[in-house]
PDB file of C-alpha atoms in Angstrom:
ATOM      1  CA  MET A   1      -3.678  -2.402  17.325  1.00 71.00           C
ATOM      2  CA  GLU A   2      -6.014   0.425  18.262  1.00 81.00           C
ATOM      3  CA  SER A   3      -5.199   3.821  16.749  1.00 85.00           C
ATOM      4  CA  ARG A   4      -4.567   5.330  20.174  1.00 85.00           C
ATOM      5  CA  HIS A   5      -2.174   2.499  21.014  1.00 87.00           C
ATOM      6  CA  LYS A   6      -0.442   2.708  17.660  1.00 90.00           C
ATOM      7  CA  TYR A   7       0.246   6.439  17.835  1.00 91.00           C
ATOM      8  CA  GLY A   8       1.295   6.213  21.475  1.00 90.00           C
ATOM      9  CA  THR A   9       3.743   3.441  20.673  1.00 91.00           C
ATOM     10  CA  PHE A  10       5.225   5.457  17.807  1.00 94.00           C
ATOM     11  CA  ALA A  11       5.541   8.468  20.159  1.00 93.00           C
ATOM     12  CA  LEU A  12       7.409   6.333  22.702  1.00 94.00           C
ATOM     13  CA  GLY A  13       9.804   4.972  20.051  1.00 94.00           C
ATOM     14  CA  LEU A  14      10.518   8.480  18.680  1.00 95.00           C
ATOM     15  CA  ALA A  15      11.090   9.848  22.182  1.00 95.00           C
ATOM     16  CA  LEU A  16      13.663   7.140  22.865  1.00 95.00           C
ATOM     17  CA  LEU A  17      15.295   7.795  19.459  1.00 96.00           C
ATOM     18  CA  ALA A  18      15.524  11.517  20.083  1.00 96.00           C
ATOM     19  CA  PHE A  19      16.886  10.860  23.597  1.00 96.00           C
ATOM     20  CA  MET A  20      19.663   8.619  22.233  1.00 96.00           C
ATOM     21  CA  LEU A  21      20.559  11.022  19.404  1.00 96.00           C
ATOM     22  CA  GLY A  22      20.843  13.855  21.941  1.00 94.00           C
ATOM     23  CA  ILE A  23      23.146  11.781  24.151  1.00 95.00           C
ATOM     24  CA  PHE A  24      25.418  10.799  21.225  1.00 95.00           C
ATOM     25  CA  SER A  25      25.582  14.377  19.887  1.00 94.00           C
ATOM     26  CA  THR A  26      27.049  15.829  23.127  1.00 93.00           C
ATOM     27  CA  GLY A  27      30.224  13.802  22.770  1.00 89.00           C
ATOM     28  CA  ALA A  28      30.618  13.932  18.985  1.00 92.00           C
ATOM     29  CA  THR A  29      32.602  16.268  16.731  1.00 93.00           C
ATOM     30  CA  TRP A  30      30.315  19.169  15.727  1.00 93.00           C
ATOM     31  CA  ALA A  31      32.685  20.769  13.202  1.00 91.00           C
ATOM     32  CA  THR A  32      36.094  20.261  11.651  1.00 90.00           C
ATOM     33  CA  VAL A  33      38.726  22.726  10.495  1.00 87.00           C
ATOM     34  CA  SER A  34      41.534  22.253   8.029  1.00 86.00           C
ATOM     35  CA  ASP A  35      43.926  24.858   6.670  1.00 83.00           C
ATOM     36  CA  ASN A  36      47.388  25.300   5.283  1.00 84.00           C
ATOM     37  CA  SER A  37      49.621  28.326   5.013  1.00 80.00           C
ATOM     38  CA  SER A  38      53.146  29.048   3.836  1.00 81.00           C
ATOM     39  CA  SER A  39      55.653  31.893   4.366  1.00 77.00           C
ATOM     40  CA  THR A  40      59.136  32.388   2.856  1.00 78.00           C
ATOM     41  CA  GLN A  41      61.936  34.628   4.106  1.00 72.00           C
ATOM     42  CA  GLU A  42      65.481  35.107   2.786  1.00 70.00           C
ATOM     43  CA  ASN A  43      68.343  34.563   5.193  1.00 63.00           C
ATOM     44  CA  GLU A  44      72.104  35.220   4.552  1.00 62.00           C
ATOM     45  CA  PHE A  45      73.214  31.980   6.271  1.00 62.00           C
ATOM     46  CA  PHE A  46      70.352  29.502   5.562  1.00 61.00           C
ATOM     47  CA  GLY A  47      69.173  31.002   2.241  1.00 67.00           C
ATOM     48  CA  ASP A  48      65.458  30.954   1.689  1.00 75.00           C
ATOM     49  CA  ILE A  49      63.530  29.432   4.539  1.00 76.00           C
ATOM     50  CA  THR A  50      59.975  28.303   3.849  1.00 81.00           C
ATOM     51  CA  VAL A  51      57.631  27.699   6.792  1.00 81.00           C
ATOM     52  CA  ASP A  52      54.659  25.485   5.974  1.00 84.00           C
ATOM     53  CA  LEU A  53      51.856  25.189   8.536  1.00 84.00           C
ATOM     54  CA  ALA A  54      49.036  22.617   8.528  1.00 87.00           C
ATOM     55  CA  LEU A  55      46.105  22.600  10.866  1.00 85.00           C
ATOM     56  CA  ASN A  56      43.531  19.855  11.379  1.00 88.00           C
ATOM     57  CA  GLY A  57      41.032  20.204  14.208  1.00 87.00           C
ATOM     58  CA  ASP A  58      37.951  18.576  15.612  1.00 91.00           C
ATOM     59  CA  LEU A  59      35.568  20.963  17.366  1.00 91.00           C
ATOM     60  CA  GLN A  60      33.387  19.582  20.119  1.00 93.00           C
ATOM     61  CA  LEU A  61      30.893  21.704  22.004  1.00 92.00           C
ATOM     62  CA  THR A  62      33.328  23.014  24.618  1.00 91.00           C
ATOM     63  CA  GLU A  63      36.752  21.796  23.554  1.00 91.00           C
ATOM     64  CA  MET A  64      38.967  21.356  20.497  1.00 89.00           C
ATOM     65  CA  ASP A  65      41.336  18.529  19.390  1.00 90.00           C
ATOM     66  CA  SER A  66      44.002  19.995  17.117  1.00 86.00           C
ATOM     67  CA  ASP A  67      47.003  18.774  15.166  1.00 87.00           C
ATOM     68  CA  PHE A  68      49.418  21.550  14.222  1.00 84.00           C
ATOM     69  CA  ILE A  69      52.308  20.643  11.864  1.00 86.00           C
ATOM     70  CA  VAL A  70      55.235  23.004  11.284  1.00 83.00           C
ATOM     71  CA  THR A  71      57.601  22.222   8.376  1.00 84.00           C
ATOM     72  CA  LEU A  72      60.829  24.130   7.672  1.00 78.00           C
ATOM     73  CA  ASP A  73      62.376  23.845   4.167  1.00 79.00           C
ATOM     74  CA  PHE A  74      65.893  25.217   3.498  1.00 74.00           C
ATOM     75  CA  ASP A  75      67.131  26.007  -0.005  1.00 72.00           C
ATOM     76  CA  ASP A  76      70.864  25.773   0.774  1.00 65.00           C
ATOM     77  CA  GLY A  77      71.138  22.031   1.291  1.00 63.00           C
ATOM     78  CA  PHE A  78      69.976  21.805   4.883  1.00 66.00           C
ATOM     79  CA  ASP A  79      67.555  18.973   5.749  1.00 70.00           C
ATOM     80  CA  SER A  80      63.949  19.989   6.212  1.00 73.00           C
ATOM     81  CA  THR A  81      62.479  19.863   9.657  1.00 77.00           C
ATOM     82  CA  GLU A  82      58.963  18.846  10.645  1.00 79.00           C
ATOM     83  CA  GLU A  83      57.369  19.129  14.058  1.00 80.00           C
ATOM     84  CA  LYS A  84      53.861  18.053  15.009  1.00 84.00           C
ATOM     85  CA  TYR A  85      51.908  19.355  17.986  1.00 83.00           C
ATOM     86  CA  SER A  86      48.738  17.733  19.240  1.00 84.00           C
ATOM     87  CA  GLU A  87      46.522  19.411  21.784  1.00 83.00           C
ATOM     88  CA  THR A  88      43.125  18.919  23.427  1.00 87.00           C
ATOM     89  CA  ALA A  89      42.002  21.966  25.300  1.00 86.00           C
ATOM     90  CA  SER A  90      38.797  23.774  26.185  1.00 89.00           C
ATOM     91  CA  TYR A  91      37.869  26.988  24.388  1.00 89.00           C
ATOM     92  CA  GLU A  92      37.940  28.772  27.745  1.00 89.00           C
ATOM     93  CA  ASP A  93      41.613  27.803  28.329  1.00 87.00           C
ATOM     94  CA  LEU A  94      42.557  28.576  24.729  1.00 85.00           C
ATOM     95  CA  ALA A  95      40.993  32.046  25.105  1.00 86.00           C
ATOM     96  CA  LYS A  96      42.889  32.710  28.343  1.00 85.00           C
ATOM     97  CA  ASN A  97      46.198  31.892  26.592  1.00 79.00           C
ATOM     98  CA  SER A  98      45.480  34.085  23.551  1.00 79.00           C
ATOM     99  CA  GLU A  99      45.073  37.758  22.658  1.00 78.00           C
ATOM    100  CA  GLY A 100      43.333  39.869  20.115  1.00 78.00           C
ATOM    101  CA  ASP A 101      41.352  38.209  17.354  1.00 79.00           C
ATOM    102  CA  ILE A 102      42.424  34.732  18.448  1.00 81.00           C
ATOM    103  CA  LYS A 103      41.020  35.361  21.929  1.00 86.00           C
ATOM    104  CA  SER A 104      37.732  36.595  20.544  1.00 86.00           C
ATOM    105  CA  THR A 105      37.448  33.575  18.256  1.00 86.00           C
ATOM    106  CA  PHE A 106      37.744  31.109  21.121  1.00 87.00           C
ATOM    107  CA  GLU A 107      35.402  33.155  23.335  1.00 90.00           C
ATOM    108  CA  ASP A 108      32.706  33.044  20.622  1.00 90.00           C
ATOM    109  CA  MET A 109      33.226  29.288  20.184  1.00 90.00           C
ATOM    110  CA  ASP A 110      32.992  28.716  23.970  1.00 92.00           C
ATOM    111  CA  THR A 111      29.745  30.738  24.127  1.00 93.00           C
ATOM    112  CA  ALA A 112      28.194  28.807  21.240  1.00 92.00           C
ATOM    113  CA  GLY A 113      29.139  25.402  22.587  1.00 93.00           C
ATOM    114  CA  SER A 114      28.146  26.165  26.192  1.00 94.00           C
ATOM    115  CA  VAL A 115      24.714  27.438  25.240  1.00 95.00           C
ATOM    116  CA  ALA A 116      24.063  24.555  22.867  1.00 95.00           C
ATOM    117  CA  LYS A 117      25.225  21.976  25.419  1.00 95.00           C
ATOM    118  CA  TRP A 118      23.014  23.499  28.104  1.00 95.00           C
ATOM    119  CA  MET A 119      19.994  23.400  25.764  1.00 96.00           C
ATOM    120  CA  ILE A 120      20.665  19.843  24.672  1.00 96.00           C
ATOM    121  CA  TRP A 121      20.907  18.504  28.252  1.00 96.00           C
ATOM    122  CA  ILE A 122      17.614  20.168  29.180  1.00 96.00           C
ATOM    123  CA  GLY A 123      16.103  18.564  26.115  1.00 95.00           C
ATOM    124  CA  ILE A 124      17.624  15.167  26.943  1.00 96.00           C
ATOM    125  CA  ILE A 125      16.229  15.206  30.528  1.00 96.00           C
ATOM    126  CA  SER A 126      12.817  16.396  29.338  1.00 95.00           C
ATOM    127  CA  MET A 127      12.775  13.739  26.622  1.00 96.00           C
ATOM    128  CA  PHE A 128      13.560  10.996  29.128  1.00 96.00           C
ATOM    129  CA  ILE A 129      10.655  12.189  31.253  1.00 95.00           C
ATOM    130  CA  THR A 130       8.468  12.221  28.111  1.00 95.00           C
ATOM    131  CA  ALA A 131       9.401   8.596  27.269  1.00 94.00           C
ATOM    132  CA  ILE A 132       8.397   7.538  30.795  1.00 94.00           C
ATOM    133  CA  LEU A 133       5.108   9.442  30.566  1.00 93.00           C
ATOM    134  CA  CYS A 134       4.405   7.897  27.138  1.00 91.00           C
ATOM    135  CA  PHE A 135       4.747   4.451  28.663  1.00 90.00           C
ATOM    136  CA  CYS A 136       2.602   5.388  31.636  1.00 89.00           C
ATOM    137  CA  THR A 137      -0.059   6.840  29.339  1.00 88.00           C
ATOM    138  CA  LEU A 138      -0.187   3.595  27.298  1.00 87.00           C
ATOM    139  CA  ALA A 139      -0.347   1.608  30.551  1.00 84.00           C
ATOM    140  CA  GLN A 140      -3.352   3.681  31.648  1.00 84.00           C
ATOM    141  CA  ILE A 141      -1.456   5.073  34.616  1.00 85.00           C
ATOM    142  CA  THR A 142      -1.349   8.791  33.771  1.00 81.00           C
ATOM    143  CA  ASN A 143      -3.131  11.242  31.529  1.00 81.00           C
ATOM    144  CA  SER A 144      -1.683  12.095  28.124  1.00 83.00           C
ATOM    145  CA  ARG A 145      -1.769  15.795  28.980  1.00 86.00           C
ATOM    146  CA  PHE A 146       1.485  15.496  30.962  1.00 89.00           C
ATOM    147  CA  THR A 147       3.154  13.848  27.976  1.00 92.00           C
ATOM    148  CA  THR A 148       2.189  16.825  25.762  1.00 92.00           C
ATOM    149  CA  TYR A 149       3.706  19.326  28.229  1.00 93.00           C
ATOM    150  CA  SER A 150       7.051  17.579  28.725  1.00 93.00           C
ATOM    151  CA  GLY A 151       7.261  16.632  25.076  1.00 93.00           C
ATOM    152  CA  SER A 152       6.786  20.299  24.035  1.00 94.00           C
ATOM    153  CA  VAL A 153       9.638  21.404  26.304  1.00 95.00           C
ATOM    154  CA  ALA A 154      11.967  18.660  25.062  1.00 95.00           C
ATOM    155  CA  THR A 155      11.185  19.423  21.460  1.00 96.00           C
ATOM    156  CA  ILE A 156      11.819  23.159  21.758  1.00 96.00           C
ATOM    157  CA  PHE A 157      15.205  22.700  23.350  1.00 96.00           C
ATOM    158  CA  LEU A 158      16.438  19.793  21.142  1.00 95.00           C
ATOM    159  CA  PHE A 159      15.226  21.372  17.883  1.00 95.00           C
ATOM    160  CA  PHE A 160      16.665  24.883  18.519  1.00 95.00           C
ATOM    161  CA  ALA A 161      19.992  23.751  20.126  1.00 95.00           C
ATOM    162  CA  PRO A 162      21.878  23.186  16.798  1.00 94.00           C
ATOM    163  CA  ILE A 163      20.290  26.280  15.317  1.00 94.00           C
ATOM    164  CA  VAL A 164      21.455  28.452  18.212  1.00 94.00           C
ATOM    165  CA  TRP A 165      24.928  26.861  18.059  1.00 93.00           C
ATOM    166  CA  PHE A 166      25.209  27.574  14.377  1.00 90.00           C
ATOM    167  CA  ILE A 167      24.143  31.233  14.811  1.00 91.00           C
ATOM    168  CA  LEU A 168      26.541  31.901  17.680  1.00 90.00           C
ATOM    169  CA  LEU A 169      29.488  29.980  16.116  1.00 86.00           C
ATOM    170  CA  PRO A 170      31.867  32.371  14.319  1.00 83.00           C
ATOM    171  CA  SER A 171      31.857  31.787  10.549  1.00 76.00           C
ATOM    172  CA  GLY A 172      35.676  32.221  10.538  1.00 72.00           C
ATOM    173  CA  GLY A 173      38.471  32.777  12.912  1.00 74.00           C
ATOM    174  CA  THR A 174      42.169  32.747  13.661  1.00 77.00           C
ATOM    175  CA  TYR A 175      44.197  30.075  15.457  1.00 78.00           C
ATOM    176  CA  THR A 176      47.711  29.606  16.667  1.00 76.00           C
ATOM    177  CA  ASP A 177      49.504  26.875  18.629  1.00 73.00           C
ATOM    178  CA  GLN A 178      51.294  28.254  21.667  1.00 71.00           C
ATOM    179  CA  ALA A 179      53.592  25.231  21.931  1.00 71.00           C
ATOM    180  CA  ALA A 180      54.794  25.724  18.384  1.00 71.00           C
ATOM    181  CA  MET A 181      55.404  29.424  18.983  1.00 70.00           C
ATOM    182  CA  ASN A 182      57.426  28.684  22.086  1.00 70.00           C
ATOM    183  CA  ASP A 183      59.461  25.881  20.443  1.00 69.00           C
ATOM    184  CA  PHE A 184      60.366  28.009  17.409  1.00 67.00           C
ATOM    185  CA  GLY A 185      61.012  31.178  19.409  1.00 60.00           C
ATOM    186  CA  SER A 186      64.006  32.304  17.356  1.00 59.00           C
ATOM    187  CA  LEU A 187      62.107  31.688  14.180  1.00 62.00           C
ATOM    188  CA  ARG A 188      59.177  33.651  15.439  1.00 60.00           C
ATOM    189  CA  ASN A 189      61.499  36.585  16.136  1.00 60.00           C
ATOM    190  CA  PHE A 190      62.863  36.280  12.608  1.00 61.00           C
ATOM    191  CA  PHE A 191      59.535  35.844  10.787  1.00 62.00           C
ATOM    192  CA  GLY A 192      57.199  37.578  13.217  1.00 63.00           C
ATOM    193  CA  GLU A 193      54.385  36.024  15.242  1.00 63.00           C
ATOM    194  CA  SER A 194      51.965  36.260  12.265  1.00 66.00           C
ATOM    195  CA  VAL A 195      53.637  33.258  10.606  1.00 69.00           C
ATOM    196  CA  PHE A 196      52.145  30.969  13.266  1.00 71.00           C
ATOM    197  CA  VAL A 197      48.650  32.436  12.967  1.00 77.00           C
ATOM    198  CA  MET A 198      46.208  30.667  10.643  1.00 77.00           C
ATOM    199  CA  ASP A 199      42.693  31.488   9.454  1.00 77.00           C
ATOM    200  CA  PHE A 200      40.170  28.702   9.459  1.00 76.00           C
ATOM    201  CA  GLU A 201      36.521  28.120   8.700  1.00 81.00           C
ATOM    202  CA  PRO A 202      34.585  25.398  10.581  1.00 85.00           C
ATOM    203  CA  SER A 203      32.714  22.799   8.500  1.00 87.00           C
ATOM    204  CA  PRO A 204      29.688  20.936   9.982  1.00 88.00           C
ATOM    205  CA  SER A 205      30.360  17.402  11.212  1.00 91.00           C
ATOM    206  CA  THR A 206      28.708  14.380  12.935  1.00 93.00           C
ATOM    207  CA  GLY A 207      27.579  16.037  16.188  1.00 93.00           C
ATOM    208  CA  LEU A 208      25.581  18.726  14.390  1.00 93.00           C
ATOM    209  CA  PHE A 209      23.822  16.231  12.166  1.00 95.00           C
ATOM    210  CA  LEU A 210      22.985  13.962  15.141  1.00 95.00           C
ATOM    211  CA  SER A 211      21.522  16.938  16.948  1.00 95.00           C
ATOM    212  CA  LEU A 212      19.453  17.920  13.929  1.00 95.00           C
ATOM    213  CA  LEU A 213      18.158  14.352  13.612  1.00 96.00           C
ATOM    214  CA  GLY A 214      17.288  14.417  17.303  1.00 95.00           C
ATOM    215  CA  GLY A 215      15.290  17.619  16.822  1.00 95.00           C
ATOM    216  CA  LEU A 216      13.438  16.197  13.803  1.00 96.00           C
ATOM    217  CA  SER A 217      12.694  13.034  15.748  1.00 96.00           C
ATOM    218  CA  SER A 218      11.243  15.135  18.597  1.00 96.00           C
ATOM    219  CA  ILE A 219       8.964  16.966  16.147  1.00 96.00           C
ATOM    220  CA  ALA A 220       7.775  13.684  14.726  1.00 96.00           C
ATOM    221  CA  MET A 221       7.136  12.496  18.296  1.00 95.00           C
ATOM    222  CA  MET A 222       4.942  15.557  18.939  1.00 95.00           C
ATOM    223  CA  ALA A 223       2.918  14.729  15.786  1.00 95.00           C
ATOM    224  CA  MET A 224       2.350  11.242  17.106  1.00 94.00           C
ATOM    225  CA  ILE A 225       1.323  12.592  20.513  1.00 93.00           C
ATOM    226  CA  TYR A 226      -1.157  14.893  18.822  1.00 93.00           C
ATOM    227  CA  LEU A 227      -2.652  11.991  16.824  1.00 92.00           C
ATOM    228  CA  HIS A 228      -2.678   9.901  20.015  1.00 90.00           C
ATOM    229  CA  ASN A 229      -4.681  12.585  21.850  1.00 89.00           C
ATOM    230  CA  ARG A 230      -7.115  12.933  18.939  1.00 89.00           C
ATOM    231  CA  SER A 231      -7.733   9.164  18.698  1.00 85.00           C
ATOM    232  CA  GLU A 232     -10.722   7.484  20.305  1.00 84.00           C
ATOM    233  CA  LEU A 233     -10.303   6.659  23.950  1.00 81.00           C
ATOM    234  CA  VAL A 234      -9.814   3.033  24.950  1.00 78.00           C
ATOM    235  CA  THR A 235      -9.709   1.310  28.302  1.00 77.00           C
ATOM    236  CA  SER A 236      -7.400  -1.550  27.353  1.00 77.00           C
ATOM    237  CA  LYS A 237      -3.610  -1.604  27.244  1.00 80.00           C
ATOM    238  CA  PRO A 238      -1.526  -2.464  24.181  1.00 81.00           C
ATOM    239  CA  ASN A 239      -0.629  -6.152  23.930  1.00 82.00           C
ATOM    240  CA  TRP A 240       3.078  -5.558  24.318  1.00 82.00           C
ATOM    241  CA  ILE A 241       2.537  -3.666  27.593  1.00 79.00           C
ATOM    242  CA  THR A 242       0.211  -6.393  28.833  1.00 79.00           C
ATOM    243  CA  SER A 243       2.923  -8.987  28.048  1.00 83.00           C
ATOM    244  CA  ILE A 244       5.552  -6.974  29.918  1.00 80.00           C
ATOM    245  CA  LEU A 245       3.333  -6.509  32.958  1.00 74.00           C
ATOM    246  CA  LYS A 246       2.490 -10.231  32.962  1.00 79.00           C
ATOM    247  CA  ILE A 247       6.112 -11.238  32.814  1.00 80.00           C
ATOM    248  CA  ALA A 248       6.968  -8.807  35.641  1.00 72.00           C
ATOM    249  CA  SER A 249       4.106 -10.108  37.822  1.00 70.00           C
ATOM    250  CA  GLN A 250       5.154 -13.716  37.272  1.00 70.00           C
ATOM    251  CA  GLY A 251       8.678 -12.827  38.317  1.00 56.00           C
ATOM    252  CA  GLU A 252       7.443 -11.208  41.501  1.00 52.00           C
ATOM    253  CA  GLU A 253       5.303 -14.271  42.335  1.00 52.00           C
ATOM    254  CA  LYS A 254       8.324 -16.579  41.967  1.00 56.00           C
ATOM    255  CA  VAL A 255      10.441 -14.320  44.185  1.00 46.00           C
ATOM    256  CA  ALA A 256       7.675 -14.239  46.776  1.00 49.00           C
ATOM    257  CA  GLU A 257       7.331 -18.091  46.939  1.00 52.00           C
ATOM    258  CA  PRO A 258       8.731 -19.565  50.221  1.00 56.00           C
ATOM    259  CA  ILE A 259      11.647 -21.875  49.990  1.00 53.00           C
ATOM    260  CA  ASN A 260      10.559 -25.527  50.556  1.00 56.00           C
ATOM    261  CA  PHE A 261      13.255 -27.415  52.474  1.00 47.00           C
TER     262      PHE A 261
END
């Protein structure tokens, strides 16, 4: 294979890889949170009441899946009680239903996810166009200059999207489950609302790593495009493109043949 064909084929493969990684990253979990807290209060009738809270959450770009478990332990022989609350809600809705530090936490998370999602989708669309232009360049249909332009745009957005998300994402925050607070209203009045508020720190997860790999793939693609442009010009097409065009033309000829009755 000619050097120009080889580097062009690598650029096409890396463009498709970056495109797929970007697509998968938008629907994946970008961070996880897990935290536990415990509060104990003395009561004349129930004795010591211990409230244990456990939070497990998956953070997507614009929404959060959370499991909030409330466990009540009584020291005076009463059976312990456990309630589990599962919720999937957007950061925008969670911010509307919250106040103070909790509201600001979800607002920051919504800003980080929305900006990153917007950047990734621009990168995905640009990368799809780049893949088409790579094929057209190898097929001697268009000039490689257009591939360089679209590839540069796609690379900038895909590479910087996870970096921007990480910068805008709050390093820590507070969380509470409104359903749990409403269900244990009397207990909230007894302990105070602070017992249902938890601090958490997001940990990177699958979506962030997929986005980073997509950005690195786009950089490698640009390196292949640069080598492709520096290679010696050729007038022929790669063998695999010639084979595809031959198969397509044969199919068109068979469709165009008249039916012989």
